[in-house]
């Protein structure tokens, strides 16, 4: 049956009015949605930051490719191209043995002075090497193997060893994956809890109105006629609750990012910015709030319509 | 009074309500009605009397299709409502005005909105809703209280609003379940005058009551139900029970 336009307007008007008429009940529902989604939002931001941190750590892993001593310049260039052309590789940097020695000195600091004493460019014991960064850190072992395989193709075996922190890197990835999964589980669990909490509150507010629904049926209202204003009311309550929450959450988070910039910056930790996270968090929370509002009210009304 | 928004359900027949050998047995085995046959014509005013639990309420509920008979046929306005599809119930109810002892107004709506709601349900245009609602408010004598909430009105005034809601769509029948049950005698007479006025304008009224004085002074057809059967049906009857 096609609804008259004036009836659609009527339902919209009634839905909005109902939010106002049931002042305290609406307030309870909006608060319940707000608080649940706020907690969910906090954990979403936390999970996003943990994920970001894990990515930062992962992106620091790199492959060192050590060459045989006295490899010819032409061969080095050829290898540089071969490795650089691999699709998984994002960056190749040649580190000459002179640079290698210099880096070693810097890394070891005071303690190294004694150890590296007497070594200079004429008797440098280090080989030339490449530093290779990969696009996806998780593929590092595969890429390392691929680089080692170059030796098989070449007769003279120009590569002496390929190192990427075998063992350590695998453990690191296990930890970051676990942390990510735990974050995801917590967020999913909270989302489900929030849904039940909110729909329960809405159910209680509608329970108080089952008499109203009975009267509406008595004067000859069809089920759809009764349902629509409740549908709109639920959507509105969900929307209001989630909008307030998103505003508070993102404002609070932007303050946190600002305040923590200096202190966390020293520890080389960078929080996800509001610009990066805001849209996703807002869309998810508002979408969820509205959907739950509609779901809760529709389900509950349906129960009392069977008169 | 315009009848354009009266429902397609109205037919021209004389018998507004007809029951044939109606039985109603509830799930707990209680036989509320045991073979009731009755015919109520257009424009009649009928008192339904009898002891509590005799089956009066069931009789009324069958008319506005809150209950379905276990056995037998019932037609209202020419429609066999015993066999009505769930989906069609609202349309039958729009042609029956129901009035209760406890008024049953929507507590958060004003007097005006309560009455207008019954017209919104049939998707009448706003302009007509406004005109007709004010018209019935005038008829029940509460034009000045259109903006009051039910809680701000006295019992008698709430019942008048409920009556206004019941008649706003020009129903063929009004079913009133003890409409004066919660009101003092003076207010009750006011309500009775109003119902008589509505009946005079052409609406059939079926009213269940325990009010002996009203039945005996305002003589109408009396149907007495005892133990689920019609014990008495008199054209200008008396209440007939000691209180």
Coordinates of C-alpha atoms in Angstrom, one line a residue:
Chain A
X1 CA 0.0 0.0 0.0
X2 CA 1.4 3.4 -1.0
X3 CA 1.6 5.9 1.8
X4 CA 0.3 9.4 1.3
X5 CA 3.0 12.1 1.4
X6 CA 1.0 13.9 4.1
X7 CA 1.1 10.7 6.2
X8 CA 4.9 10.4 5.8
X9 CA 5.2 14.0 7.0
X10 CA 2.8 13.1 9.9
X11 CA 5.0 10.2 10.9
X12 CA 8.1 12.3 10.8
X13 CA 6.4 15.0 12.9
X14 CA 5.1 12.5 15.4
X15 CA 8.5 10.7 15.7
X16 CA 10.2 14.0 16.5
X17 CA 7.4 15.0 18.9
X18 CA 7.6 11.7 20.7
X19 CA 11.3 12.3 21.6
X20 CA 10.2 15.5 23.3
X21 CA 7.0 14.1 24.8
X22 CA 8.8 11.2 26.5
X23 CA 11.5 13.5 27.8
X24 CA 13.0 11.4 30.5
X25 CA 12.7 8.2 28.7
X26 CA 14.4 9.7 25.6
X27 CA 17.1 11.1 27.9
X28 CA 17.7 7.7 29.4
X29 CA 18.0 6.1 25.9
X30 CA 20.2 8.8 24.6
X31 CA 22.5 8.6 27.7
X32 CA 22.6 4.8 27.4
X33 CA 23.6 5.0 23.8
X34 CA 26.0 7.8 24.5
X35 CA 27.9 6.1 27.3
X36 CA 28.1 2.7 25.6
X37 CA 29.3 4.2 22.4
X38 CA 31.8 6.4 24.2
X39 CA 33.4 3.5 25.8
X40 CA 33.4 1.7 22.5
X41 CA 34.9 4.7 20.8
X42 CA 37.7 5.0 23.4
X43 CA 38.7 1.4 22.7
X44 CA 38.4 1.9 19.0
X45 CA 40.9 4.8 19.2
X46 CA 43.1 2.7 21.5
X47 CA 43.1 -0.2 19.1
X48 CA 43.9 2.1 16.1
X49 CA 46.9 3.5 18.0
X50 CA 48.1 0.1 19.0
X51 CA 47.8 -1.0 15.4
X52 CA 49.6 2.1 14.2
X53 CA 52.4 1.5 16.8
X54 CA 52.7 -2.1 15.7
X55 CA 53.0 -0.9 12.0
X56 CA 55.7 1.6 13.0
X57 CA 57.7 -1.1 14.7
X58 CA 57.3 -3.5 11.9
X59 CA 58.3 -1.0 9.3
X60 CA 61.7 -0.7 11.0
X61 CA 62.7 -4.2 10.1
X62 CA 65.0 -4.4 7.2
X63 CA 67.2 -6.8 5.3
X64 CA 71.0 -6.5 5.3
X65 CA 72.6 -8.1 2.2
X66 CA 76.4 -8.6 2.7
X67 CA 78.5 -9.0 -0.4
X68 CA 81.7 -11.0 -0.9
X69 CA 84.9 -8.9 -0.2
X70 CA 86.2 -7.2 -3.3
X71 CA 83.1 -7.4 -5.4
X72 CA 83.5 -5.5 -8.6
X73 CA 81.7 -2.1 -9.0
X74 CA 79.8 -3.3 -12.1
X75 CA 78.5 -6.4 -10.2
X76 CA 77.4 -4.2 -7.3
X77 CA 75.4 -2.0 -9.6
X78 CA 73.8 -5.0 -11.3
X79 CA 72.8 -6.5 -7.9
X80 CA 71.4 -3.1 -6.9
X81 CA 69.2 -3.1 -9.9
X82 CA 68.1 -6.8 -9.5
X83 CA 67.0 -6.3 -5.9
X84 CA 65.5 -2.8 -6.6
X85 CA 63.3 -4.3 -9.3
X86 CA 61.7 -6.9 -7.1
X87 CA 58.0 -5.8 -6.6
X88 CA 58.1 -6.5 -2.9
X89 CA 61.0 -4.2 -2.3
X90 CA 60.4 -0.6 -1.5
X91 CA 63.9 0.8 -1.0
X92 CA 67.5 -0.4 -1.6
X93 CA 70.4 1.5 -0.3
X94 CA 74.0 0.6 -1.0
X95 CA 76.3 0.8 2.1
X96 CA 80.0 0.8 1.1
X97 CA 82.4 -0.7 3.5
X98 CA 83.7 2.8 4.5
X99 CA 80.2 3.8 5.4
X100 CA 79.7 0.5 7.2
X101 CA 82.7 1.2 9.4
X102 CA 81.6 4.7 10.1
X103 CA 78.1 3.4 11.1
X104 CA 79.6 0.8 13.4
X105 CA 81.7 3.4 15.1
X106 CA 78.6 5.6 15.7
X107 CA 76.5 2.6 16.9
X108 CA 79.1 1.3 19.3
X109 CA 80.0 4.7 20.6
X110 CA 82.7 5.0 23.4
X111 CA 83.0 1.3 23.9
X112 CA 83.8 0.9 20.2
X113 CA 86.8 3.2 20.1
X114 CA 89.0 0.6 21.7
X115 CA 87.6 -2.3 19.7
X116 CA 87.9 -0.6 16.3
X117 CA 91.2 1.1 17.0
X118 CA 93.6 0.7 14.2
X119 CA 91.1 0.0 11.5
X120 CA 90.9 2.5 8.7
X121 CA 90.0 2.5 5.0
X122 CA 93.2 0.6 4.0
X123 CA 92.6 -2.4 6.2
X124 CA 88.8 -2.2 6.6
X125 CA 87.5 -5.8 7.4
X126 CA 83.9 -5.1 6.5
X127 CA 82.2 -6.1 3.3
X128 CA 80.1 -3.8 1.1
X129 CA 76.4 -4.3 1.8
X130 CA 72.8 -3.3 0.8
X131 CA 70.1 -2.2 3.2
X132 CA 66.7 -3.4 1.8
X133 CA 63.3 -2.2 3.0
X134 CA 60.2 -4.1 1.9
X135 CA 56.7 -2.9 1.1
X136 CA 54.9 -5.3 3.5
X137 CA 57.0 -6.1 6.5
X138 CA 55.3 -9.5 6.9
X139 CA 57.0 -10.7 3.6
X140 CA 60.5 -10.0 4.9
X141 CA 61.5 -13.7 5.2
X142 CA 60.2 -14.4 1.7
X143 CA 62.1 -11.5 0.2
X144 CA 65.3 -12.5 2.1
X145 CA 65.1 -15.9 0.5
X146 CA 64.5 -14.4 -2.9
X147 CA 67.7 -12.3 -2.5
X148 CA 69.7 -15.3 -1.4
X149 CA 68.5 -17.1 -4.5
X150 CA 70.3 -14.7 -6.7
X151 CA 73.5 -16.6 -5.8
X152 CA 72.2 -19.8 -7.4
X153 CA 71.6 -18.0 -10.7
X154 CA 75.0 -16.3 -10.7
X155 CA 78.0 -18.6 -11.1
X156 CA 80.4 -16.6 -8.8
X157 CA 78.1 -16.2 -5.8
X158 CA 78.5 -12.5 -5.1
X159 CA 76.4 -12.5 -1.9
X160 CA 78.0 -13.8 1.3
X161 CA 75.0 -13.6 3.6
X162 CA 71.5 -12.2 3.9
X163 CA 70.3 -11.1 7.4
X164 CA 67.1 -9.7 8.7
X165 CA 67.1 -10.6 12.3
X166 CA 65.7 -14.2 11.8
X167 CA 63.9 -15.3 14.9
X168 CA 63.6 -11.9 16.5
X169 CA 61.5 -10.6 13.6
X170 CA 59.2 -13.6 13.7
X171 CA 58.6 -13.1 17.4
X172 CA 58.0 -9.4 16.9
X173 CA 55.4 -10.2 14.3
X174 CA 53.7 -12.7 16.5
X175 CA 53.4 -10.1 19.3
X176 CA 52.1 -7.4 17.0
X177 CA 49.5 -9.8 15.4
X178 CA 48.4 -10.9 18.9
X179 CA 48.0 -7.3 20.1
X180 CA 46.0 -6.4 17.0
X181 CA 43.7 -9.4 17.4
X182 CA 43.2 -8.7 21.1
X183 CA 42.2 -5.2 20.3
X184 CA 39.8 -6.4 17.6
X185 CA 38.2 -8.9 20.0
X186 CA 37.8 -6.2 22.7
X187 CA 36.2 -3.8 20.3
X188 CA 33.9 -6.4 18.9
X189 CA 32.9 -7.6 22.4
X190 CA 32.2 -4.0 23.5
X191 CA 30.1 -3.4 20.4
X192 CA 27.9 -6.4 21.1
X193 CA 27.6 -5.4 24.8
X194 CA 26.7 -1.9 23.7
X195 CA 24.0 -3.2 21.4
X196 CA 22.3 -5.2 24.1
X197 CA 22.6 -2.4 26.7
X198 CA 21.0 0.1 24.3
X199 CA 18.3 -2.1 22.9
X200 CA 17.4 -3.1 26.5
X201 CA 16.9 0.5 27.5
X202 CA 14.8 1.2 24.5
X203 CA 12.8 -1.9 25.2
X204 CA 12.0 -0.6 28.7
X205 CA 10.9 2.8 27.4
X206 CA 8.6 1.1 25.0
X207 CA 7.3 -1.4 27.6
X208 CA 6.0 1.7 29.4
X209 CA 4.1 2.5 26.2
X210 CA 2.4 -0.8 25.4
X211 CA -0.8 0.6 26.8
X212 CA -0.5 3.5 24.3
X213 CA 0.0 1.0 21.5
X214 CA -3.1 -0.9 22.6
X215 CA -5.2 2.3 22.5
X216 CA -3.9 3.1 19.0
X217 CA -4.9 -0.3 17.8
X218 CA -8.4 0.2 19.3
X219 CA -9.1 3.3 17.3
X220 CA -8.2 1.4 14.2
X221 CA -4.5 2.2 13.5
X222 CA -2.8 -0.2 11.3
X223 CA 0.5 -1.8 12.5
X224 CA 2.5 0.3 10.0
X225 CA 0.8 3.4 11.2
X226 CA 1.9 2.7 14.7
X227 CA 5.4 1.5 13.7
X228 CA 6.6 4.4 11.7
X229 CA 6.8 7.1 14.4
X230 CA 8.5 4.6 16.7
X231 CA 11.0 3.9 13.9
X232 CA 11.7 7.5 13.4
X233 CA 11.9 8.1 17.2
X234 CA 14.5 5.3 17.5
X235 CA 16.6 6.6 14.6
X236 CA 16.5 10.1 16.1
X237 CA 17.5 8.9 19.6
X238 CA 20.3 6.8 18.1
X239 CA 21.5 9.7 16.0
X240 CA 21.4 12.2 18.9
X241 CA 23.2 9.9 21.2
X242 CA 26.0 9.0 18.8
X243 CA 26.4 12.6 17.6
X244 CA 27.0 13.9 21.1
X245 CA 29.4 11.0 21.8
X246 CA 31.4 11.5 18.6
X247 CA 31.7 15.2 19.3
X248 CA 32.9 14.6 22.9
X249 CA 35.2 11.8 21.9
X250 CA 37.0 13.5 19.0
X251 CA 37.3 16.7 20.9
X252 CA 38.8 14.9 23.9
X253 CA 41.1 12.9 21.7
X254 CA 42.4 16.0 19.8
X255 CA 43.3 17.5 23.1
X256 CA 45.1 14.3 24.1
X257 CA 47.1 14.2 20.9
X258 CA 48.1 17.8 21.4
X259 CA 49.1 17.5 25.0
X260 CA 51.0 14.2 24.5
X261 CA 52.9 15.3 21.4
X262 CA 56.0 16.5 23.3
X263 CA 56.3 13.6 25.8
X264 CA 55.4 10.7 23.5
X265 CA 57.5 12.4 20.7
X266 CA 60.6 11.8 22.9
X267 CA 59.8 8.1 23.0
X268 CA 59.4 8.1 19.2
X269 CA 55.7 7.3 19.5
X270 CA 53.3 9.2 17.3
X271 CA 49.6 9.0 18.0
X272 CA 47.1 8.6 15.2
X273 CA 45.8 12.1 14.4
X274 CA 42.2 13.1 14.6
X275 CA 42.3 13.7 10.8
X276 CA 43.3 10.1 10.2
X277 CA 41.0 8.5 12.6
X278 CA 38.0 10.9 12.9
X279 CA 36.0 10.0 9.9
X280 CA 36.2 6.2 10.4
X281 CA 35.3 6.5 14.2
X282 CA 32.5 9.0 13.5
X283 CA 31.0 7.0 10.7
X284 CA 31.1 3.7 12.6
X285 CA 29.7 5.1 15.9
X286 CA 27.0 7.2 14.2
X287 CA 26.0 4.3 11.9
X288 CA 25.9 1.9 14.8
X289 CA 24.0 4.2 17.1
X290 CA 21.3 4.9 14.5
X291 CA 21.0 1.3 13.5
X292 CA 20.7 0.2 17.2
X293 CA 18.1 2.9 17.8
X294 CA 16.0 1.7 14.9
X295 CA 16.5 -2.0 15.7
X296 CA 15.7 -1.6 19.4
X297 CA 12.5 0.3 18.8
X298 CA 11.3 -1.8 15.9
X299 CA 11.8 -5.1 17.7
X300 CA 10.0 -3.9 20.8
X301 CA 7.1 -2.4 19.0
X302 CA 6.5 -5.5 17.0
X303 CA 6.1 -7.4 20.3
X304 CA 3.2 -5.3 21.4
X305 CA 1.5 -5.0 18.0
X306 CA 0.1 -8.5 18.3
X307 CA -3.1 -7.5 20.0
Chain B
X1 CA -21.5 16.4 9.0
X2 CA -19.4 15.1 6.1
X3 CA -19.4 11.4 5.5
X4 CA -16.7 11.3 2.9
X5 CA -14.2 9.8 5.3
X6 CA -16.5 7.2 6.6
X7 CA -15.2 3.8 5.6
X8 CA -15.9 1.7 2.7
X9 CA -17.1 -0.8 5.2
X10 CA -20.4 1.0 5.8
X11 CA -23.2 -0.8 4.2
X12 CA -26.8 0.1 4.1
X13 CA -28.2 -2.8 6.1
X14 CA -30.5 -2.3 9.1
X15 CA -29.0 -4.8 11.5
X16 CA -25.8 -3.2 12.7
X17 CA -24.9 -6.1 15.0
X18 CA -26.0 -9.7 14.5
X19 CA -24.9 -12.7 16.6
X20 CA -25.9 -16.2 15.8
X21 CA -25.4 -18.9 18.4
X22 CA -22.2 -17.4 19.7
X23 CA -20.0 -19.5 22.1
X24 CA -16.9 -18.2 23.7
X25 CA -14.7 -20.5 25.7
X26 CA -11.5 -19.1 27.1
X27 CA -8.2 -21.1 27.3
X28 CA -8.9 -21.8 31.0
X29 CA -12.1 -23.6 30.1
X30 CA -14.4 -20.8 31.3
X31 CA -17.5 -20.6 29.1
X32 CA -18.1 -16.8 28.9
X33 CA -20.9 -17.1 26.4
X34 CA -23.0 -20.1 25.7
X35 CA -25.1 -19.8 22.6
X36 CA -26.0 -16.1 22.3
X37 CA -28.2 -15.0 19.4
X38 CA -29.2 -11.3 19.2
X39 CA -29.8 -8.7 16.6
X40 CA -29.3 -5.0 17.2
X41 CA -30.6 -2.6 14.6
X42 CA -29.5 0.8 13.3
X43 CA -30.1 3.6 15.7
X44 CA -30.9 1.4 18.7
X45 CA -29.7 2.3 22.2
X46 CA -29.1 -0.9 24.2
X47 CA -28.2 -1.4 27.8
X48 CA -26.3 -4.6 28.6
X49 CA -26.8 -5.6 32.2
X50 CA -26.0 -8.6 34.4
X51 CA -23.8 -9.6 37.3
X52 CA -20.1 -9.2 37.1
X53 CA -18.5 -12.1 35.2
X54 CA -21.7 -13.0 33.4
X55 CA -20.2 -12.4 30.0
X56 CA -20.9 -8.7 29.3
X57 CA -17.3 -7.8 28.6
X58 CA -16.9 -10.7 26.3
X59 CA -20.0 -9.7 24.5
X60 CA -18.5 -6.2 23.9
X61 CA -15.1 -7.4 23.0
X62 CA -16.6 -9.7 20.3
X63 CA -18.2 -6.6 18.7
X64 CA -14.9 -4.6 18.4
X65 CA -13.0 -7.8 17.5
X66 CA -10.7 -8.0 20.5
X67 CA -12.0 -11.5 20.9
X68 CA -13.1 -14.0 18.3
X69 CA -16.0 -16.4 19.0
X70 CA -15.2 -20.1 19.6
X71 CA -18.3 -21.0 17.7
X72 CA -21.0 -19.1 15.9
X73 CA -21.3 -16.2 13.5
X74 CA -21.1 -12.5 14.3
X75 CA -21.5 -9.6 11.8
X76 CA -21.0 -5.9 12.4
X77 CA -22.1 -3.5 9.8
X78 CA -22.7 -6.4 7.5
X79 CA -19.2 -7.8 7.9
X80 CA -18.6 -11.3 9.2
X81 CA -15.9 -10.3 11.7
X82 CA -15.4 -13.8 13.1
X83 CA -13.5 -14.7 9.9
X84 CA -11.7 -11.4 9.5
X85 CA -8.1 -11.5 8.4
X86 CA -5.7 -9.9 11.0
X87 CA -4.7 -7.3 8.5
X88 CA -8.3 -6.1 8.1
X89 CA -9.1 -5.6 11.8
X90 CA -8.0 -2.0 11.9
X91 CA -10.5 -1.1 9.1
X92 CA -13.4 -2.7 11.0
X93 CA -12.5 -0.9 14.2
X94 CA -12.6 2.5 12.5
X95 CA -16.3 2.1 12.1
X96 CA -16.8 1.2 15.8
X97 CA -16.3 3.8 18.5
X98 CA -15.2 2.3 21.8
X99 CA -15.6 4.0 25.2
X100 CA -14.2 2.6 28.5
X101 CA -14.7 3.0 32.2
X102 CA -11.0 4.1 32.5
X103 CA -11.2 6.5 29.5
X104 CA -8.0 5.1 27.8
X105 CA -6.7 8.4 26.5
X106 CA -3.1 8.8 25.3
X107 CA -1.6 10.5 28.3
X108 CA 1.0 12.6 26.5
X109 CA -1.3 14.0 23.9
X110 CA -3.6 17.0 24.5
X111 CA -7.4 16.6 24.3
X112 CA -7.3 17.9 20.7
X113 CA -4.5 15.5 19.7
X114 CA -6.2 12.5 21.3
X115 CA -9.3 13.1 19.1
X116 CA -7.3 14.1 16.0
X117 CA -5.3 10.8 16.3
X118 CA -8.4 8.8 15.4
X119 CA -8.7 10.8 12.2
X120 CA -5.0 10.7 11.4
X121 CA -5.3 7.0 11.4
X122 CA -7.7 7.1 8.5
X123 CA -5.4 9.5 6.7
X124 CA -7.8 12.4 6.6
X125 CA -6.4 15.7 5.3
X126 CA -5.2 18.0 8.1
X127 CA -7.6 20.7 7.3
X128 CA -10.6 18.4 7.6
X129 CA -9.1 16.9 10.8
X130 CA -8.9 20.3 12.3
X131 CA -12.4 21.3 11.4
X132 CA -14.0 18.0 12.5
X133 CA -12.0 17.8 15.7
X134 CA -13.1 21.2 16.8
X135 CA -16.6 20.3 15.8
X136 CA -16.8 17.3 18.2
X137 CA -15.0 19.2 20.9
X138 CA -17.8 21.7 20.6
X139 CA -20.4 18.9 20.7
X140 CA -19.0 17.4 24.0
X141 CA -18.7 20.9 25.4
X142 CA -14.9 21.1 25.8
X143 CA -13.8 23.4 23.0
X144 CA -12.0 25.6 25.6
X145 CA -10.0 22.7 26.9
X146 CA -8.5 21.5 23.6
X147 CA -5.0 22.1 24.7
X148 CA -5.2 20.3 28.1
X149 CA -3.5 17.0 28.8
X150 CA -5.7 14.2 30.1
X151 CA -4.1 14.6 33.6
X152 CA -5.3 18.2 33.7
X153 CA -8.9 17.2 33.1
X154 CA -11.5 15.9 35.5
X155 CA -12.9 12.3 35.1
X156 CA -16.1 13.6 33.4
X157 CA -14.1 15.8 31.1
X158 CA -11.8 12.9 30.2
X159 CA -14.8 10.7 29.4
X160 CA -16.2 13.4 27.2
X161 CA -12.9 13.5 25.3
X162 CA -13.0 9.7 24.9
X163 CA -16.5 10.0 23.6
X164 CA -15.4 12.8 21.2
X165 CA -12.7 10.4 19.9
X166 CA -15.2 7.6 19.5
X167 CA -17.5 9.6 17.4
X168 CA -15.1 11.7 15.4
X169 CA -15.1 9.3 12.4
X170 CA -18.9 9.0 12.4
X171 CA -19.0 5.3 13.4
X172 CA -22.1 3.2 12.9
X173 CA -21.8 1.8 16.4
X174 CA -20.6 3.0 19.7
X175 CA -19.6 0.3 22.3
X176 CA -19.4 1.7 25.8
X177 CA -18.1 -0.5 28.6
X178 CA -19.4 1.1 31.9
X179 CA -18.8 4.6 30.7
X180 CA -20.1 6.1 34.0
X181 CA -18.4 3.5 36.2
X182 CA -15.8 6.0 37.5
X183 CA -18.0 9.1 37.7
X184 CA -20.2 10.7 40.3
X185 CA -24.0 10.7 39.6
X186 CA -24.2 14.3 38.4
X187 CA -21.3 13.8 35.9
X188 CA -22.8 10.5 34.9
X189 CA -26.1 12.2 33.8
X190 CA -24.1 14.6 31.7
X191 CA -22.4 11.7 29.9
X192 CA -25.8 10.0 29.4
X193 CA -27.2 13.2 27.9
X194 CA -24.3 13.3 25.5
X195 CA -24.7 9.6 24.5
X196 CA -28.4 10.2 24.0
X197 CA -27.7 13.1 21.7
X198 CA -25.2 11.0 19.7
X199 CA -27.8 8.2 19.5
X200 CA -30.4 10.8 18.4
X201 CA -28.1 11.8 15.5
X202 CA -28.1 8.2 14.2
X203 CA -25.5 6.2 15.9
X204 CA -26.2 2.8 17.4
X205 CA -25.1 2.5 21.1
X206 CA -24.4 -0.6 23.1
X207 CA -23.7 0.2 26.7
X208 CA -22.7 -2.2 29.4
X209 CA -23.6 -0.8 32.8
X210 CA -24.2 -1.5 36.5
X211 CA -26.0 1.8 37.0
X212 CA -29.5 0.9 38.1
X213 CA -30.7 4.5 38.3
X214 CA -29.7 5.3 34.8
X215 CA -31.3 2.2 33.3
X216 CA -34.5 2.7 35.2
X217 CA -34.9 6.4 34.5
X218 CA -33.6 6.6 31.0
X219 CA -35.7 3.7 29.6
X220 CA -34.1 1.8 26.6
X221 CA -33.8 -1.7 25.4
X222 CA -32.3 -3.9 28.1
X223 CA -30.4 -7.1 27.3
X224 CA -29.5 -9.1 30.5
X225 CA -26.7 -11.6 30.3
X226 CA -26.5 -14.2 33.1
X227 CA -24.1 -17.2 33.0
X228 CA -23.3 -16.7 29.4
X229 CA -26.8 -16.7 28.1
X230 CA -29.3 -13.9 27.3
X231 CA -31.7 -14.1 30.3
X232 CA -33.9 -11.2 29.3
X233 CA -34.3 -8.9 26.3
X234 CA -36.9 -6.2 26.7
X235 CA -37.7 -3.2 24.5
X236 CA -38.1 -0.7 27.4
X237 CA -36.7 -2.8 30.2
X238 CA -35.6 -2.2 33.8
X239 CA -32.3 -2.9 35.5
X240 CA -33.9 -5.7 37.5
X241 CA -31.1 -6.6 39.9
X242 CA -30.8 -5.8 43.6
X243 CA -27.4 -4.2 44.4

